[in-house]
Short mmCIF file of C-alpha atoms in Angstrom, two decimals:
data_model
loop_
_atom_site.label_atom_id
_atom_site.label_comp_id
_atom_site.label_asym_id
_atom_site.label_seq_id
_atom_site.Cartn_x
_atom_site.Cartn_y
_atom_site.Cartn_z
CA GLN A 690 129.29 112.49 100.19
CA GLY A 691 125.41 113.39 101.23
CA CYS A 692 123.38 116.38 100.95
CA THR A 693 125.43 119.57 100.40
CA GLN A 694 122.97 121.83 100.20
CA LYS A 695 120.10 122.78 102.71
CA TYR A 696 116.77 123.30 101.18
CA ILE A 697 113.08 124.74 102.03
CA VAL A 698 110.35 122.64 100.83
CA LYS A 699 107.75 124.84 99.06
CA ASN A 700 105.65 122.17 97.04
CA TYR A 701 104.96 119.56 99.40
CA PHE A 702 102.59 117.88 97.02
CA TYR A 703 105.09 117.45 94.65
CA TYR A 704 108.28 116.48 97.72
CA TYR A 705 105.91 114.03 98.78
CA LEU A 706 104.77 112.46 95.59
CA PHE A 707 108.41 112.12 94.34
CA LYS A 708 109.48 110.66 97.92
CA PHE A 709 107.08 108.34 97.42
CA SER A 710 107.87 107.52 93.96
CA ALA A 711 111.44 106.83 94.71
CA ALA A 712 110.83 104.23 96.96
CA LEU A 713 108.78 102.39 94.71
CA GLY A 714 112.46 101.46 93.32
CA GLU A 715 114.02 100.79 96.57
CA GLU A 716 113.77 97.56 99.02
CA ILE A 717 110.72 98.62 100.78
CA PHE A 718 108.96 98.24 97.32
CA TYR A 719 110.53 95.09 96.61
CA ILE A 720 110.11 93.43 99.70
CA THR A 721 106.23 94.12 100.02
CA PHE A 722 105.25 93.92 96.09
CA LEU A 723 106.79 90.93 94.78
CA PRO A 724 105.97 88.44 98.16
CA PHE A 725 102.44 90.21 97.38
CA THR A 726 101.97 89.16 94.02
CA TYR A 727 103.11 85.41 94.92
CA TRP A 728 100.73 85.17 97.80
CA ASN A 729 97.80 86.86 96.45
CA ILE A 730 97.59 87.39 92.59
CA ASP A 731 99.85 84.53 90.42
CA HIS A 732 102.66 82.14 90.89
CA SER A 733 103.69 82.36 87.55
CA VAL A 734 103.52 86.00 87.32
CA SER A 735 105.91 86.41 90.52
CA ARG A 736 108.24 84.05 89.24
CA ARG A 737 108.41 86.01 85.65
CA MET A 738 108.72 89.14 87.29
CA ILE A 739 111.52 88.01 90.13
CA ILE A 740 113.75 86.88 87.04
CA VAL A 741 113.40 89.52 84.97
CA TRP A 742 113.71 92.38 87.87
CA SER A 743 117.07 90.42 88.95
CA ILE A 744 118.77 90.11 85.59
CA VAL A 745 118.12 93.62 84.92
CA MET A 746 119.03 94.69 88.13
CA TYR A 747 122.85 93.23 87.92
CA ILE A 748 123.32 94.32 84.39
CA GLY A 749 122.04 97.81 85.69
CA GLN A 750 124.23 97.70 88.86
CA VAL A 751 127.45 96.19 86.67
CA SER A 752 126.56 99.03 84.45
CA LYS A 753 126.96 101.97 86.60
CA ASP A 754 130.55 100.77 87.81
CA ILE A 755 131.96 99.94 84.49
CA LEU A 756 130.99 103.32 83.05
CA LYS A 757 131.82 105.14 86.39
CA TRP A 758 129.57 108.42 85.26
CA PRO A 759 129.21 110.28 87.88
CA ARG A 760 126.07 111.87 89.41
CA PRO A 761 124.68 115.70 89.18
CA LEU A 762 127.24 117.85 90.72
CA SER A 763 125.61 119.52 93.99
CA PRO A 764 125.77 122.57 93.57
CA PRO A 765 123.93 123.37 91.90
CA VAL A 766 121.67 120.39 92.27
CA VAL A 767 120.11 120.08 95.42
CA LYS A 768 120.28 116.69 96.20
CA LEU A 769 117.22 115.11 98.67
CA GLU A 770 119.08 111.66 99.52
CA MET A 771 122.21 110.62 100.80
CA ARG A 772 122.68 106.92 101.05
CA THR A 773 123.28 106.38 96.72
CA ASN A 774 125.08 109.41 96.39
CA ALA A 775 128.56 107.06 96.36
CA GLU A 776 127.26 105.43 93.94
CA TYR A 777 127.84 106.66 89.96
CA GLY A 778 124.70 107.81 87.46
CA MET A 779 124.42 105.79 84.69
CA PRO A 780 121.93 104.28 84.33
CA SER A 781 119.36 104.98 87.20
CA THR A 782 118.58 101.45 88.22
CA HIS A 783 115.41 103.16 89.86
CA ALA A 784 113.89 103.24 86.28
CA MET A 785 115.51 99.88 84.94
CA ALA A 786 113.77 98.60 88.15
CA ALA A 787 110.71 100.46 87.82
CA THR A 788 110.22 99.50 84.05
CA ALA A 789 111.05 96.20 84.31
CA ILE A 790 108.86 95.48 87.00
CA SER A 791 105.80 97.67 86.00
CA PHE A 792 105.75 96.14 82.48
CA SER A 793 106.83 92.34 83.27
CA PHE A 794 103.52 92.60 85.47
CA PHE A 795 101.64 93.73 82.84
CA ILE A 796 102.86 91.50 79.99
CA ALA A 797 102.33 88.72 82.37
CA THR A 798 98.91 89.46 83.49
CA MET A 799 97.24 90.62 80.57
CA ASN A 800 96.71 87.53 78.93
CA GLN A 801 95.70 85.61 81.72
CA TYR A 802 93.25 88.33 83.49
CA LYS A 803 90.38 90.10 82.02
CA TYR A 804 91.00 93.91 82.09
CA PRO A 805 91.43 96.83 79.45
CA PHE A 806 94.72 96.50 77.67
CA GLU A 807 94.75 100.20 77.20
CA LEU A 808 94.50 100.76 80.93
CA GLY A 809 97.21 98.00 82.18
CA LEU A 810 99.70 100.14 79.24
CA VAL A 811 98.55 103.41 81.03
CA ALA A 812 99.23 102.05 84.52
CA ALA A 813 102.63 100.41 83.69
CA PHE A 814 103.78 103.75 82.30
CA VAL A 815 102.24 105.96 84.72
CA PHE A 816 104.11 103.82 87.54
CA SER A 817 107.57 103.83 85.57
CA THR A 818 107.29 107.48 85.03
CA LEU A 819 106.71 108.54 88.22
CA VAL A 820 109.85 106.49 89.45
CA CYS A 821 111.83 108.20 86.65
CA LEU A 822 110.69 111.61 87.81
CA SER A 823 111.60 111.06 91.18
CA ARG A 824 115.05 110.55 90.34
CA LEU A 825 115.57 113.77 88.45
CA TYR A 826 113.61 115.73 91.39
CA THR A 827 115.30 114.25 93.77
CA GLY A 828 118.76 115.48 92.36
CA MET A 829 120.03 111.96 92.08
CA HIS A 830 120.07 111.37 88.10
CA THR A 831 120.39 113.30 84.74
CA LEU A 832 117.85 113.29 82.48
CA LEU A 833 120.19 111.24 80.65
CA ASP A 834 120.54 108.81 83.27
CA VAL A 835 117.30 108.18 83.58
CA ILE A 836 116.24 107.69 80.04
CA GLY A 837 119.51 105.44 79.54
CA GLY A 838 117.98 103.56 82.42
CA ALA A 839 114.54 102.76 80.89
CA LEU A 840 115.67 101.95 77.62
CA ILE A 841 118.11 99.58 78.39
CA SER A 842 115.45 97.80 80.70
CA ALA A 843 113.13 97.76 77.55
CA VAL A 844 115.36 96.18 75.34
CA LEU A 845 115.90 93.62 78.11
CA LEU A 846 112.56 92.94 78.47
CA VAL A 847 112.37 92.72 74.42
CA LEU A 848 115.04 89.98 74.35
CA LEU A 849 114.09 87.96 77.59
CA TYR A 850 110.24 87.76 76.92
CA PRO A 851 110.69 85.12 73.94
CA ALA A 852 112.40 82.92 76.35
CA TRP A 853 110.59 83.63 79.77
CA ASP A 854 108.31 80.10 79.26
CA THR A 855 111.61 78.04 78.90
CA ILE A 856 113.53 79.83 81.25
CA ASP A 857 110.70 79.54 83.85
CA HIS A 858 110.03 75.67 83.04
CA LEU A 859 113.93 75.22 83.83
CA LEU A 860 113.47 76.68 87.04
CA LEU A 861 110.73 74.69 88.30
CA THR A 862 111.97 71.01 86.72
CA SER A 863 115.56 71.15 86.68
CA PRO A 864 117.19 68.89 89.09
CA PHE A 865 120.55 71.44 88.83
CA CYS A 866 118.15 74.58 89.70
CA PRO A 867 118.91 74.85 93.50
CA LEU A 868 122.94 74.27 92.78
CA PHE A 869 122.48 76.97 89.58
CA SER A 870 120.61 79.42 91.51
CA ILE A 871 123.12 79.73 94.46
CA ALA A 872 126.14 79.05 92.74
CA VAL A 873 125.81 81.59 89.77
CA PRO A 874 124.55 84.56 91.80
CA LEU A 875 127.48 83.96 94.27
CA VAL A 876 130.01 83.91 91.53
CA LEU A 877 129.02 87.26 90.15
CA CYS A 878 128.60 88.73 93.64
CA TYR A 879 132.39 87.61 94.66
CA ASN A 880 133.46 88.58 90.88
CA TYR A 881 131.67 92.26 91.37
CA PRO A 882 133.53 95.09 89.73
CA LYS A 883 136.26 96.81 91.86
CA LEU A 884 135.90 100.42 92.88
CA ASP A 885 139.00 102.63 94.38
CA TYR A 886 136.21 103.19 97.18
CA TYR A 887 133.41 101.85 98.83
CA SER A 888 129.68 102.07 96.69
CA PRO A 889 126.88 100.33 97.80
CA THR A 890 126.20 98.82 94.60
CA ARG A 891 127.91 95.76 95.40
CA GLY A 892 126.05 95.12 98.72
CA ASP A 893 122.66 96.01 96.99
CA THR A 894 123.37 93.89 93.75
CA THR A 895 124.19 90.79 96.30
CA THR A 896 120.97 91.70 98.03
CA ILE A 897 119.16 91.61 94.94
CA LEU A 898 120.80 88.30 93.82
CA GLY A 899 120.57 86.46 97.27
CA ALA A 900 116.25 87.25 97.27
CA ALA A 901 116.20 85.73 93.82
CA ALA A 902 118.23 82.64 94.80
CA GLY A 903 116.00 81.95 97.82
CA ALA A 904 113.03 82.74 95.61
CA THR A 905 114.04 80.53 92.89
CA VAL A 906 115.00 77.64 95.56
CA GLY A 907 111.74 78.00 96.93
CA PHE A 908 110.03 77.98 93.58
CA TRP A 909 111.82 74.65 92.40
CA LEU A 910 110.81 72.81 96.15
CA ASN A 911 107.47 73.81 95.57
CA ASN A 912 106.83 72.65 92.11
CA GLN A 913 108.61 69.35 93.42
CA TYR A 914 106.99 68.87 96.79
CA THR A 915 103.70 70.44 96.96
CA ALA A 916 101.14 71.30 94.00
CA SER A 917 102.19 71.29 90.66
CA ALA A 918 102.94 75.12 89.12
CA TYR A 919 101.11 74.28 86.35
CA THR A 920 97.95 73.87 88.01
CA SER A 921 95.02 76.11 89.01
CA LYS A 922 96.10 75.07 92.55
CA SER A 923 99.19 77.07 92.79
CA VAL A 924 98.18 80.28 91.64
CA GLN A 925 95.67 82.82 93.97
CA PRO A 926 92.90 84.51 92.82
CA GLY A 927 93.21 87.83 90.77
CA PHE A 928 92.35 91.27 91.34
CA PRO A 929 89.70 90.52 94.22
CA LEU A 930 87.06 92.46 94.59
CA ILE A 931 84.72 90.55 97.31
CA THR A 932 84.97 91.63 100.81
CA SER A 933 85.47 88.63 101.87
CA THR A 934 88.10 87.56 99.73
CA MET A 935 89.52 91.33 100.55
CA VAL A 936 89.86 89.91 104.15
CA PHE A 937 91.83 87.14 103.43
CA VAL A 938 94.40 88.89 101.00
CA LEU A 939 95.14 91.32 103.36
CA ALA A 940 95.46 88.86 106.35
CA ARG A 941 98.07 86.93 103.75
CA PHE A 942 99.71 89.99 103.55
CA PHE A 943 100.19 91.10 107.05
CA VAL A 944 100.96 87.53 108.09
CA GLY A 945 103.83 87.21 105.43
CA ILE A 946 105.54 90.48 106.04
CA LEU A 947 105.63 90.00 109.25
CA VAL A 948 107.30 86.86 108.81
CA VAL A 949 109.87 88.23 106.41
CA LEU A 950 110.86 90.66 108.68
CA LEU A 951 111.15 88.86 111.32
CA THR A 952 113.50 86.37 109.01
CA ARG A 953 115.59 89.21 107.76
CA TRP A 954 116.04 90.66 111.45
CA LEU A 955 117.17 87.33 112.54
CA MET A 956 119.31 85.94 109.95
CA LYS A 957 121.08 89.98 109.98
CA SER A 958 121.71 88.99 113.54
CA VAL A 959 122.93 85.36 113.58
CA VAL A 960 125.32 86.08 110.10
CA LEU A 961 127.04 89.29 111.49
CA GLY A 962 127.33 87.36 114.33
CA VAL A 963 129.01 84.38 113.03
CA LEU A 964 131.23 86.56 110.42
CA GLY A 965 132.07 88.75 113.22
CA TYR A 966 133.70 86.03 115.63
CA ARG A 967 135.01 84.49 111.92
CA TYR A 968 137.27 87.52 110.97
CA LYS A 969 137.32 89.08 114.74
CA PHE A 970 135.26 92.45 114.15
CA PRO A 971 132.81 93.99 116.14
CA ILE A 972 129.44 93.81 114.82
CA ARG A 973 128.99 97.43 114.71
CA ASP A 974 132.30 98.16 113.01
CA LEU A 975 131.20 99.46 109.78
CA GLU A 976 134.16 99.64 107.79
CA ALA A 977 134.60 96.04 108.37
CA ARG A 978 131.35 95.01 107.68
CA ARG A 979 132.20 96.64 103.92
CA ARG A 980 135.26 94.04 103.18
CA LEU A 981 134.17 91.44 100.52
CA GLU A 982 134.77 88.45 102.78
CA VAL A 983 132.03 89.84 104.85
CA GLU A 984 129.45 91.70 103.00
CA VAL A 985 128.94 89.34 100.22
CA PRO A 986 128.04 86.40 102.86
CA TYR A 987 126.20 88.59 105.25
CA LYS A 988 123.84 90.25 102.65
CA PHE A 989 123.55 87.00 100.43
CA VAL A 990 122.84 84.55 103.05
CA THR A 991 120.46 86.93 104.66
CA TYR A 992 118.16 87.81 101.67
CA SER A 993 118.43 84.69 100.20
CA SER A 994 116.76 83.02 103.32
CA VAL A 995 114.18 86.18 102.91
CA GLY A 996 113.56 84.57 99.32
CA PHE A 997 113.35 81.04 100.49
CA THR A 998 110.95 81.79 103.65
CA ALA A 999 108.50 84.28 101.14
CA THR A 1000 108.11 81.54 98.95
CA VAL A 1001 108.05 78.50 100.90
CA ILE A 1002 107.79 78.78 104.85
CA VAL A 1003 104.69 81.74 104.51
CA PRO A 1004 102.57 79.70 102.18
CA LEU A 1005 103.06 76.78 104.56
CA LEU A 1006 102.05 79.24 107.37
CA HIS A 1007 99.09 80.34 105.29
CA GLN A 1008 97.85 76.90 104.80
CA LEU A 1009 98.42 76.09 108.50
CA LEU A 1010 96.63 79.16 109.82
CA GLY A 1011 93.36 78.47 106.88
CA LEU A 1012 94.02 81.53 104.73
CA MET A 1013 94.78 79.70 101.53
#
């Protein structure tokens, strides 16, 4: 399960364009763009994107393992990726994530900030299209997988949009939010559809739901004990253009990302060490780390800590450093 054919790159522009575009639907993008939005643009926009992203991705991942449609055969297709080759193909969760994030960002900001409607629509369309095309270029999906993923994401956006404000209000104000935000994702992860062989879909789903759970608890905690999420003090300046503001934006981003990455590294080491001691396996034992009783708590605790750090610890550090 990996690249079964050697290939020669003849057009480096398309190669690097679509390799970069594929990364826009992976963890490296989620762990940078979503926190950046929270730290530098608008808390409410970030909350809505995270809610939509987690719901869309869970449905997409589960759909793959229920439908069990295979990825394109190689040969004749040349596959440029290895990690996700063990997953099923339909729907493309890259296409779902790109559509959900780009258009939820567009919808959430179009009434809050002054910019041409057409420009925002085109930007969202171009972003999602590039990610969708990258899945075809890298040989990881068929055209039907990509179209199916984009359409499912669009339908979910339409269904979720009327409930955005209600869901957001409940997550910020309900006393049951922390319990709900942790318990429901954990139940979903432990009851993920079982496969005949190991696939990274359960681990990836746990990562996404864990990050969203930690962030949601952070949203609730901030609203309860710091500035209200409904006041202007809780949102960051939108689309900064002034040089001095850009310095603060970049400083907030790099400080925040450093803390988030350190949190991820630390929690991975600690949680895996504890689980290794509990279940008597070496930390480097990959097969043991794939077991349900290890993979779910390992991924969930690690990434819920990342989500919580990004929404609570990092803003406090920004205040301490005078970067707000």
